Structures are given as C-alpha cells and as structure tokens.
Short mmCIF file of C-alpha atoms in Angstrom, two decimals:
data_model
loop_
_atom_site.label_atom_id
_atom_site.label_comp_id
_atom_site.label_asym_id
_atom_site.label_seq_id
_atom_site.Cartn_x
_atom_site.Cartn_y
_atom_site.Cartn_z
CA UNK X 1 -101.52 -100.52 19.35
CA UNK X 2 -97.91 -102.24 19.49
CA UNK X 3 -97.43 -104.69 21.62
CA UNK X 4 -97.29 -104.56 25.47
CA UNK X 5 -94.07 -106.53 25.19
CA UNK X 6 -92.00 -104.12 23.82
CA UNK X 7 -92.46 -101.93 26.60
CA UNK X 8 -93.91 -101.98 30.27
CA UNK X 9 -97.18 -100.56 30.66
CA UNK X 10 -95.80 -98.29 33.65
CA UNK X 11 -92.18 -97.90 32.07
CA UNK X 12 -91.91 -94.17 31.16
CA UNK X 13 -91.98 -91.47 33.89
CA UNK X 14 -91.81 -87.63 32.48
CA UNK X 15 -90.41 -84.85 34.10
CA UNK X 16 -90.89 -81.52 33.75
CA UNK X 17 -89.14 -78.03 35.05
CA UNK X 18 -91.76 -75.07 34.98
CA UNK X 19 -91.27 -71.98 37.03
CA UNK X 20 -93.79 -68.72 37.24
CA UNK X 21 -97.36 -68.39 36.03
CA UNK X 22 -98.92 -71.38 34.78
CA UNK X 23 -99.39 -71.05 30.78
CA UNK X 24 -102.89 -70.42 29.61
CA UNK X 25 -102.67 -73.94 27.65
CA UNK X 26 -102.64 -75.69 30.56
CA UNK X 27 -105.77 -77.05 30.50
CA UNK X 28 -105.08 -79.16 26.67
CA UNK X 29 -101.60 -80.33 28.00
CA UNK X 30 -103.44 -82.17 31.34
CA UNK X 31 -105.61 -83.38 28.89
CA UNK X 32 -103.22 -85.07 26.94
CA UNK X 33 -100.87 -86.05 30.10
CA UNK X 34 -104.55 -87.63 30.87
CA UNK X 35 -104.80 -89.68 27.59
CA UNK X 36 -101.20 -91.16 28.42
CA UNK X 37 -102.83 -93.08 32.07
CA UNK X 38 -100.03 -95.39 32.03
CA UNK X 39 -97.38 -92.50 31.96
CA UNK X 40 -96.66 -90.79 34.92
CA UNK X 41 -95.88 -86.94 34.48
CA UNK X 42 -94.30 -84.71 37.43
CA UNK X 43 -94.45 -80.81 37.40
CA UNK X 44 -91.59 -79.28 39.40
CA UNK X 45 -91.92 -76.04 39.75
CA UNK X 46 -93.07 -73.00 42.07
CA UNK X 47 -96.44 -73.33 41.28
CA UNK X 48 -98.78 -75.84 43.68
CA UNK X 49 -101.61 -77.94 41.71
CA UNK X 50 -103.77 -75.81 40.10
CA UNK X 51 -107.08 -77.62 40.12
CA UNK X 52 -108.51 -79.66 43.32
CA UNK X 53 -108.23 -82.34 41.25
CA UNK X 54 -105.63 -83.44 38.16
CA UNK X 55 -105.34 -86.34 36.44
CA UNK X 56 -104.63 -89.61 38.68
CA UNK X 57 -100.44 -90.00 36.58
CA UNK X 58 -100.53 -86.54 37.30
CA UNK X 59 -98.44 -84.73 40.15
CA UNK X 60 -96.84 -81.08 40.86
CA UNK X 61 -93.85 -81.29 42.68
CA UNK X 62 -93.70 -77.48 44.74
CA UNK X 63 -90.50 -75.95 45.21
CA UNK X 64 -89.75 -72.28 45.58
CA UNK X 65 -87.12 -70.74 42.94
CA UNK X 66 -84.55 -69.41 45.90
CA UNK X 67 -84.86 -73.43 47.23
CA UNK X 68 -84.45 -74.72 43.92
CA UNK X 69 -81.00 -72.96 43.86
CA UNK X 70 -80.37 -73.59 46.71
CA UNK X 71 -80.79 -77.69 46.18
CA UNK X 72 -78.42 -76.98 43.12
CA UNK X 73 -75.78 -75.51 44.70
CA UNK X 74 -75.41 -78.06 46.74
CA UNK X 75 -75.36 -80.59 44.11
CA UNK X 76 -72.86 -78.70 42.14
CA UNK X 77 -70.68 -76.99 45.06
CA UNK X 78 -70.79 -73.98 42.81
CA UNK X 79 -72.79 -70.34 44.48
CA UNK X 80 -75.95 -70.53 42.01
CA UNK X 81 -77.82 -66.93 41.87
CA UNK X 82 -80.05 -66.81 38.61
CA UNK X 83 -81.41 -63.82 37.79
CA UNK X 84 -84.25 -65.51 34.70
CA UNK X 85 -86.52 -68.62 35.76
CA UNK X 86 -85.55 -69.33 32.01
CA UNK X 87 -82.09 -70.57 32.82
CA UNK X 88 -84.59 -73.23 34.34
CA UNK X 89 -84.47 -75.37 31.32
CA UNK X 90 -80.95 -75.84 31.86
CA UNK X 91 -82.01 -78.29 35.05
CA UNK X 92 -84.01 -80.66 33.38
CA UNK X 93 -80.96 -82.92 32.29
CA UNK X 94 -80.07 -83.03 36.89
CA UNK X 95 -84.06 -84.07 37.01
CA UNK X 96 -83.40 -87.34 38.48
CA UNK X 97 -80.89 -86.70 40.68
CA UNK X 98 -82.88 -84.12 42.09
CA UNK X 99 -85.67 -86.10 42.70
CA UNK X 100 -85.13 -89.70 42.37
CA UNK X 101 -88.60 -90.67 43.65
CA UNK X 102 -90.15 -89.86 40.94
CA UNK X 103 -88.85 -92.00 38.96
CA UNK X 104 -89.72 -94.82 41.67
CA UNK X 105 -90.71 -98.17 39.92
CA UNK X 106 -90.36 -96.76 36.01
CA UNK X 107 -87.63 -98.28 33.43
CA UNK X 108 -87.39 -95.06 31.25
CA UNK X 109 -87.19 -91.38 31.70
CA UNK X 110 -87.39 -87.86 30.03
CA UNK X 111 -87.03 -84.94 30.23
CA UNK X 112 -90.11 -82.67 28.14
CA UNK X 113 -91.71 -78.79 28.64
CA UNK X 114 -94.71 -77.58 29.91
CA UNK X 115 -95.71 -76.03 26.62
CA UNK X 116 -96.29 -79.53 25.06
CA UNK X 117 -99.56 -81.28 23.83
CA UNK X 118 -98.48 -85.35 24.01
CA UNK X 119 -99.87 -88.14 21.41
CA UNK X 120 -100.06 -91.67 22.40
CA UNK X 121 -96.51 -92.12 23.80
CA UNK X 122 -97.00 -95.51 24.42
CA UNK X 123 -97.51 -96.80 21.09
CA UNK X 124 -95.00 -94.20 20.22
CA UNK X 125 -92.00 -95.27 22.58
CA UNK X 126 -92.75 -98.74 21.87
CA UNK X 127 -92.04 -98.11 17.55
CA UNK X 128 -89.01 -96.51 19.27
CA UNK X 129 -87.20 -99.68 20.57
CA UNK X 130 -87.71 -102.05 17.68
CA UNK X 131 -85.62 -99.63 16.07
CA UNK X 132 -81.74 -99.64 17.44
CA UNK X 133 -78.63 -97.96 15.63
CA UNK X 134 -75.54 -99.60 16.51
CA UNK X 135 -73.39 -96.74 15.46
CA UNK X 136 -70.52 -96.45 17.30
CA UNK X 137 -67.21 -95.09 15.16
CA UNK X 138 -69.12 -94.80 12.32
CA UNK X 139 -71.20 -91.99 12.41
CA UNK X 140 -70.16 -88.40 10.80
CA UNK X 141 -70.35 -85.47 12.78
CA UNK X 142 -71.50 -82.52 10.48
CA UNK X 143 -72.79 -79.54 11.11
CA UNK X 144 -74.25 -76.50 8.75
CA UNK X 145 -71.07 -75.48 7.25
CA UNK X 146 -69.25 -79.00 6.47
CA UNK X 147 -72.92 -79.53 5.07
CA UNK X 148 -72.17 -76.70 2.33
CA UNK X 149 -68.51 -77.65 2.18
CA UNK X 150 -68.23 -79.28 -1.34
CA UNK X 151 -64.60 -80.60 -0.34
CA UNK X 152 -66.56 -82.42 2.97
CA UNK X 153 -67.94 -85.87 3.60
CA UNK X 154 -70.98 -84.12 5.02
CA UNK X 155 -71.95 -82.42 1.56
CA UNK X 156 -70.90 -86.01 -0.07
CA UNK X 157 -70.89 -89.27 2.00
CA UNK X 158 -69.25 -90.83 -0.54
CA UNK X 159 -65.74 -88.86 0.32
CA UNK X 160 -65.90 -89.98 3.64
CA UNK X 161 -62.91 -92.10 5.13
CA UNK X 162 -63.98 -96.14 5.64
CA UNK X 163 -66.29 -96.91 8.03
CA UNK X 164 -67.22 -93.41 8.93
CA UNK X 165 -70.38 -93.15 6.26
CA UNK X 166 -73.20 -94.03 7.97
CA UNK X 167 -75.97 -92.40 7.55
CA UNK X 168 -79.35 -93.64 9.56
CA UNK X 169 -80.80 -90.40 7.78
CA UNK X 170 -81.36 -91.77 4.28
CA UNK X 171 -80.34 -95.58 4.80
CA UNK X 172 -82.93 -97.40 7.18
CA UNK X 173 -80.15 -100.31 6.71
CA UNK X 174 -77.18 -97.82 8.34
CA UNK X 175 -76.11 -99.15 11.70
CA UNK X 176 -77.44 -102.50 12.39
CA UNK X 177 -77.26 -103.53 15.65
CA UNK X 178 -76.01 -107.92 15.86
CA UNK X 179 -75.27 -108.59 19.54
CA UNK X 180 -78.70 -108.45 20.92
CA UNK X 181 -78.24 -104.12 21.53
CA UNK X 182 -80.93 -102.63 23.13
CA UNK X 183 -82.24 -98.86 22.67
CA UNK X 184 -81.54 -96.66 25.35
CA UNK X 185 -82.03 -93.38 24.22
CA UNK X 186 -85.20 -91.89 22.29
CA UNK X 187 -85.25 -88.49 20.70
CA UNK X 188 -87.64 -87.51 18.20
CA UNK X 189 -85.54 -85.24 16.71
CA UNK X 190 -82.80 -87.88 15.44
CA UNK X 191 -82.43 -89.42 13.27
CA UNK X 192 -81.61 -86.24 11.22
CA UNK X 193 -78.61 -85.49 8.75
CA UNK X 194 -76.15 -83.38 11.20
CA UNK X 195 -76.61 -87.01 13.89
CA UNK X 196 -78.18 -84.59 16.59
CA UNK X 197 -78.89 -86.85 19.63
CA UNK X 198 -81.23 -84.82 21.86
CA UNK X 199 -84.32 -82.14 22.02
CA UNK X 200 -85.42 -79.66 24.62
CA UNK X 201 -88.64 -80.32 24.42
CA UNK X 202 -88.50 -84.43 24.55
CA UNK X 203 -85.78 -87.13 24.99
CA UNK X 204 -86.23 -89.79 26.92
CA UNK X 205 -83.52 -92.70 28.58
CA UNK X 206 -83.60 -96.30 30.03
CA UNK X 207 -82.79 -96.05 33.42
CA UNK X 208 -80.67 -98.63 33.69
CA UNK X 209 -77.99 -98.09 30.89
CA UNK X 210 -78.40 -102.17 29.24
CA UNK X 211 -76.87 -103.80 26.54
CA UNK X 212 -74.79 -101.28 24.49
CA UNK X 213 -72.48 -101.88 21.81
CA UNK X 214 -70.04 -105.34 21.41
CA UNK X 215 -67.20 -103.62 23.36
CA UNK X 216 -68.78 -100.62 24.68
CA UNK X 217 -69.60 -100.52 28.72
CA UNK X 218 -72.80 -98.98 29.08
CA UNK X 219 -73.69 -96.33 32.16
CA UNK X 220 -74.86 -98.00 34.95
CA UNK X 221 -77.61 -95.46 34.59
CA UNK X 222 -78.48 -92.83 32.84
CA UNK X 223 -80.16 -90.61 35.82
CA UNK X 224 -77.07 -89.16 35.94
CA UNK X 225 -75.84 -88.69 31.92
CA UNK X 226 -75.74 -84.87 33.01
CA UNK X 227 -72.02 -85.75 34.71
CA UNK X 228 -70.39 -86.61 31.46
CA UNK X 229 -70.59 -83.08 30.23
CA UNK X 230 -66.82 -81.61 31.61
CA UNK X 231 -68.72 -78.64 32.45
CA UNK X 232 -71.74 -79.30 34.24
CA UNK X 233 -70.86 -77.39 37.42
CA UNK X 234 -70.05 -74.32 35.85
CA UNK X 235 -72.66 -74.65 33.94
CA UNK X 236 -75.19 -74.68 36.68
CA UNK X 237 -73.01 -72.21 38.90
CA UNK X 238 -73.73 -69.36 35.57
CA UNK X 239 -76.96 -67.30 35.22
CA UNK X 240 -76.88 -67.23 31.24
CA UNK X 241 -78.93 -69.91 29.60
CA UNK X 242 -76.40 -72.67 28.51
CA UNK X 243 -79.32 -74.58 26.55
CA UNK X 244 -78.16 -77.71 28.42
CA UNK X 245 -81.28 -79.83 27.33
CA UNK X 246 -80.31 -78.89 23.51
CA UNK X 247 -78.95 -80.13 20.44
CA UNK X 248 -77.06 -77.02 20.10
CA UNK X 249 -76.14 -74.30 22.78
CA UNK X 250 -74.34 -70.82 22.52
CA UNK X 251 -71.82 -71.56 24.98
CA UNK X 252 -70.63 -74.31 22.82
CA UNK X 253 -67.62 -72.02 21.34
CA UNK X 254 -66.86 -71.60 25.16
CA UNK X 255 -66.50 -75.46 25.52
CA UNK X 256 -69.77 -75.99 27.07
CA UNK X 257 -71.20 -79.29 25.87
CA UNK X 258 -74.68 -79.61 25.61
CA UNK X 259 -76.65 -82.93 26.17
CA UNK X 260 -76.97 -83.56 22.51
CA UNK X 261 -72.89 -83.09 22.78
CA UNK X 262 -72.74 -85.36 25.93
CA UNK X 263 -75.21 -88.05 23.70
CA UNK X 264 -73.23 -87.39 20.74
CA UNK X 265 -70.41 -88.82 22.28
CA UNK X 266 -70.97 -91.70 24.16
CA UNK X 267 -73.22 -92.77 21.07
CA UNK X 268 -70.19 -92.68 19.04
CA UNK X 269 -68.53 -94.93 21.66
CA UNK X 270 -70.87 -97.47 21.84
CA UNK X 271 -72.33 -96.37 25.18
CA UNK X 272 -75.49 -94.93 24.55
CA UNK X 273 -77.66 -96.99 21.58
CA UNK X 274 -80.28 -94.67 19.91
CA UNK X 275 -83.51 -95.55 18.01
CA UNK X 276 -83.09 -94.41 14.65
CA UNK X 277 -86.62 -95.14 14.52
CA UNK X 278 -88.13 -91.81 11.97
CA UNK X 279 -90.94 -91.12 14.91
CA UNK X 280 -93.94 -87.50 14.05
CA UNK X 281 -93.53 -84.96 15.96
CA UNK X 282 -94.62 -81.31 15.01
CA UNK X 283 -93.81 -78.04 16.64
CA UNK X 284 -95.79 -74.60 16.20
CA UNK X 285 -92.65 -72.06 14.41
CA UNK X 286 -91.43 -70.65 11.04
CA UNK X 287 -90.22 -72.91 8.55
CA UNK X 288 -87.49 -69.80 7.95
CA UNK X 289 -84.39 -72.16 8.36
CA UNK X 290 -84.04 -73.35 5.23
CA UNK X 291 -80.72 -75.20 6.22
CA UNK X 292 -81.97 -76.93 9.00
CA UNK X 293 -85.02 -78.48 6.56
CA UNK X 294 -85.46 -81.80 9.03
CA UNK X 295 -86.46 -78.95 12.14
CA UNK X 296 -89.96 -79.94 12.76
CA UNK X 297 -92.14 -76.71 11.80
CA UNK X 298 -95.38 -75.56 10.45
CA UNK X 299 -97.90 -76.70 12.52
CA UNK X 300 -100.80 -74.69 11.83
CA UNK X 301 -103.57 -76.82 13.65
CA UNK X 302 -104.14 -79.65 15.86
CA UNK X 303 -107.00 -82.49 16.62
CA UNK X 304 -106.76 -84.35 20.16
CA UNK X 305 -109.06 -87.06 20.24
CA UNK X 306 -108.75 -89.57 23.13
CA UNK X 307 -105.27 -90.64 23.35
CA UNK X 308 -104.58 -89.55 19.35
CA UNK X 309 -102.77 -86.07 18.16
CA UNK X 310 -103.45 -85.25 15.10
CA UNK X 311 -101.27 -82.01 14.06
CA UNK X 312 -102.17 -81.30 10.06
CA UNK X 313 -104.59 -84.03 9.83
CA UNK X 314 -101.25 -86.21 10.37
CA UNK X 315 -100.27 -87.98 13.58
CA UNK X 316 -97.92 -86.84 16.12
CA UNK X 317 -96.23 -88.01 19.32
CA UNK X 318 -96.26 -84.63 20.28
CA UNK X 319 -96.41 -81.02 19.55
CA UNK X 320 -94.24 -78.11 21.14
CA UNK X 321 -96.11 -75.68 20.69
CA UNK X 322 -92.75 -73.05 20.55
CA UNK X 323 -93.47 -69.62 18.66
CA UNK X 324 -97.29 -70.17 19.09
CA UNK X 325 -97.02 -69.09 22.84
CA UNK X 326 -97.45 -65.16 22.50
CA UNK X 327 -101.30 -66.06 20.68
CA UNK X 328 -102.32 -68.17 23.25
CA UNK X 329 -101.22 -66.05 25.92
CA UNK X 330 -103.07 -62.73 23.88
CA UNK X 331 -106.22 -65.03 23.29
CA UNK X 332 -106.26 -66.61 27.00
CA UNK X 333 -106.69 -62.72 27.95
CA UNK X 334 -110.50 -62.63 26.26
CA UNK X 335 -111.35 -66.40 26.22
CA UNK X 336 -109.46 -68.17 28.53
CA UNK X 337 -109.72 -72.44 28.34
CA UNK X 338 -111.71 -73.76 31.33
CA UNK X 339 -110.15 -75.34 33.90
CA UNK X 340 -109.30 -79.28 33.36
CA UNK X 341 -112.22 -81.17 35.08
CA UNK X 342 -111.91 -85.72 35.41
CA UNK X 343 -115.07 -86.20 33.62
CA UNK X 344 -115.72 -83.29 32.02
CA UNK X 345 -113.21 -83.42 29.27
CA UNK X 346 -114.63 -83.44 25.90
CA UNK X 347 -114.08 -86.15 23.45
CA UNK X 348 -112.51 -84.05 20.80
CA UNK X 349 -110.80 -80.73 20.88
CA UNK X 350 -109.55 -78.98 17.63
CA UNK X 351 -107.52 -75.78 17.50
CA UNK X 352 -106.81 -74.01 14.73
CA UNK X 353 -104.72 -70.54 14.22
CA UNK X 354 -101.28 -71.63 15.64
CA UNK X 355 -100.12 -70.31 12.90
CA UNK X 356 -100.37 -68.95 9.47
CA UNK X 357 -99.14 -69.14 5.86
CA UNK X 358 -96.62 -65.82 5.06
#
C-alpha cells in the first residue's frame, strides 16, 4: 500500500447516474464498492436501496426520472423531455452541482457507471498523484486520421513545430512539472497517443482546482468543469445522447464538446494538470479497433479477492464490464447472484466467460 500521505484516507467520493432496473451484477459491484471502505460511493437514480442493508460508504440517492428533468431544467433554463434513461450518462459531468452534499467533507471526485467492478482505488489514486504532466502548449492534438497522415506530426513527432512534441505516451520524461504542480485530474484512460483526457466509465477531479501550471489560473473548483463546455445547455435541453462524459461524442461535428474536449483544453492551458501516471484498467469488449490499440479490451475473466481485482491474472483499478452486459443479463435469468449480505460475502469470487477468443 502507498502511502497515506499522498492522499486522504476519506478524499475520493464517487458518483454514479443509474436509472431503471438494477443490473443483475449488482451484487459483485457492492462488493467491490465494499472493499474500497474509505471511498464513499452514491447511486442516484430511480431505484431505492435494494437490500435492507448495503455497505456502510454505500448510499442510493432516489429520484424519479420526470424529477430528475425536472431538477435539470432548472439548472440549464432549457425545457428537458428525454425520451431514453440512456441520455442519463450525459448528467454525470452536472453530478456535483446537483447534489453537492455528497461530496460533503471529500477532496476528490468522479464520475464512474454502475456496470463497474472497482480494484483498490486507494492505492490506485494515490500512484495517480505522484505522477503530474505539466503540459500546457505542448501537447499535440491528433486524432485517427492525422495518426495515418504520413505528412502529420501525429504519424511522426519528429515533424512537429517546437515545443509542440510532447508525448507522455512513449516518454515517461514528457511534461515535467517544476513549480510544485499538483494533479488534479485522473483518468485511466490517458495517457494514450491521441492525449484523450477523460472516460465514461471513470475520471475523477480535485475539488478544489490547486496549483496548476506557472501562469495558468486554476478553477476554483472543478464541481462545476461541466460549464466550460459552450454548449452545455443545449446539450442537456436535447434528448439524443451527446456522450458528454466521453472522450469522443457524435455531436462533436455539431460543435458539441465533450468533457474529454472541455479537459483537453484547459489541460493545454495550464488549468487542469493530469497524471500521466500509466494506471490497469480492463474493460469486457472486442479488441476489433485495431486503430484505437491503447482502448482497454479483452477481458475474458476476473478474480476479486478482498480489496484486489485481478482481471487476466493481472491487476486492475477497475473493470467496465461494457459488451459483457447482454451474458450477464441472459445468465442472471437461470442463476441469478444472491443478494449482497455484510458478512456474508465470500473471500474470493472468480468469474470467468466475459468473453471469448474469435
């Protein structure tokens, strides 16, 4: 275990946006909400608790769907009427501001998914913030095509223009940080080679924005990082699915930023200081992209064990467990899990058959 130093024993609250029937699953992702005891997670959602008793850090905030758009309408002072509770995962960036007590007496935040199995995020986090890029104006922004474009500085860092190489990808060295820069922004996904700040499933923020880059003036907090996006009302006043919590969104040729656009940006000027620590994380889906070849995929089985995941006999933070869903929900059908029980969890649980070799 890392030292306590590095960060708070109650520092990290997670919240979570999960409307309609609970997932079969349920029962593993208590368990490992249970193994975190120092991490509070919150459940907001239509659903009340679904045991008499859950684990002590864990809480279900009830809210009906109609009241939930209701509450962010009046936020945005757009008429919200959303026809999918899937356009639900567009919320979890307004979180906080939503429901600021529940982040009551905690130094970080994030945002994560109900169809998660957590690791030790603890010990996790805390490799996190040793680990701070101080990248602002340096980074390149590159996507899938500049990253077959022979004539770019995305296919060939060398062509890039001075100053704008770095690369905390393949140089551990890129992006030193010298003024005493703190982290304030963890995703597991980065870093990665197209410098893709944020992921659905898991990023998490200091509240109070801190020490950014020499120059830079940091948010006051980051509760509210949602604002920076030009678009945010309309974006919660539409039905479709703007993948707001993404790296990438469909909208985006509309000039609807995403998060990981919104985090893009300010880490570029200095405002936002990410770890570039390389942290495990797994997630049950194809390995078919062949471009995007730092996507976590291929998790085929997984070991929890106390507060340890083990996903392909390796460890993990966490695992989404993404394209899996449609087995669990067919197996749940003729062997559903038994309810999570304090005291009754077992010391081990292995599951196998998330996926499979084609």
């Amino acid at each position: 275990m890392l030292s306590d130093a590095v960060i708070d024993g109650d520092a990290l609250a997670v919240l979570i946006v999960y409307f309609g029937p609970l997932p079969p699953w349920l029962p593993l992702t208590l368990a490992s909400m249970a193994a975190n005891p120092t991490v509070s997670f919150s459940v907001v959602g239509d659903a009340p608790p679904p045991y008499t008793g859950l684990p002590p850090n864990v809480r279900f905030e009830t809210v009906g769907w109609v009241e939930m758009q209701a509450r962010l309408g009046a936020l945005s002072g757009r008429r919200v009427s959303y026809t999918r509770q899937y356009k639900a995962n567009d919320i979890k960036p307004l979180l906080p501001e939503l429901y600021p007590h529940l982040l009551a007496g905690r130094s970080w935040w994030a945002w994560s998914d109900l169809d998660v199995v957590y690791g030790d995020l603890r010990a996790h986090m805390a490799l996190a913030l040793r680990a701070p890029a101080c990248c602002a104006g340096r980074e390149l922004q590159c996507s899938k095509r500049l990253r077959r474009d022979r004539r770019s500085p995305c296919f060939n860092s060398s062509r890039a223009p001075p100053g704008r190489s770095a690369d905390t990808w393949r140089d551990a060295r890129a992006c030193p940080c010298t003024a005493g820069e703190r982290v304030t922004a963890v995703s597991p996904l980065y870093p990665n080679p197209w410098r893709k700040k944020c992921w659905g499933p898991f990023t998490a923020f200091r509240v109070e924005g801190g020490a950014s880059a020499a120059g830079a003036r940091p948010p006051a907090t980051t509760t509210s990082l949602f604002r920076r996006a030009p678009k945010w009302r309309q974006i919660v006043g539409t039905a479709e699915y703007a993948h707001f919590d993404e790296w990438w969104g469909p909208l985006s040729a509309r000039g609807f930023e995403t998060m990981g656009d919104v985090m893009t940006r300010l880490s570029d000027a200095g405002e936002l200081v990410m770890s570039r620590a390389l942290l495990p994380f797994a997630e049950a889906k194809s390995c078919a992209d062949v471009e995007c070849t730092f996507c976590p995929c291929g998790a085929l089985r997984f070991e929890l064990r106390g507060g340890k995941l083990l996903v392909n006999e390796r460890e993990a933070m966490l695992l989404h467990l993404s394209e899996s869903k449609p087995a669990w929900r067919e197996h749940a059908r003729r062997h559903p899990l038994p309810p999570w029980r304090a005291g009754a969890q077992p010391e081990c649980v292995r599951v196998s058959g998330l996926g499979a070799f084609a």
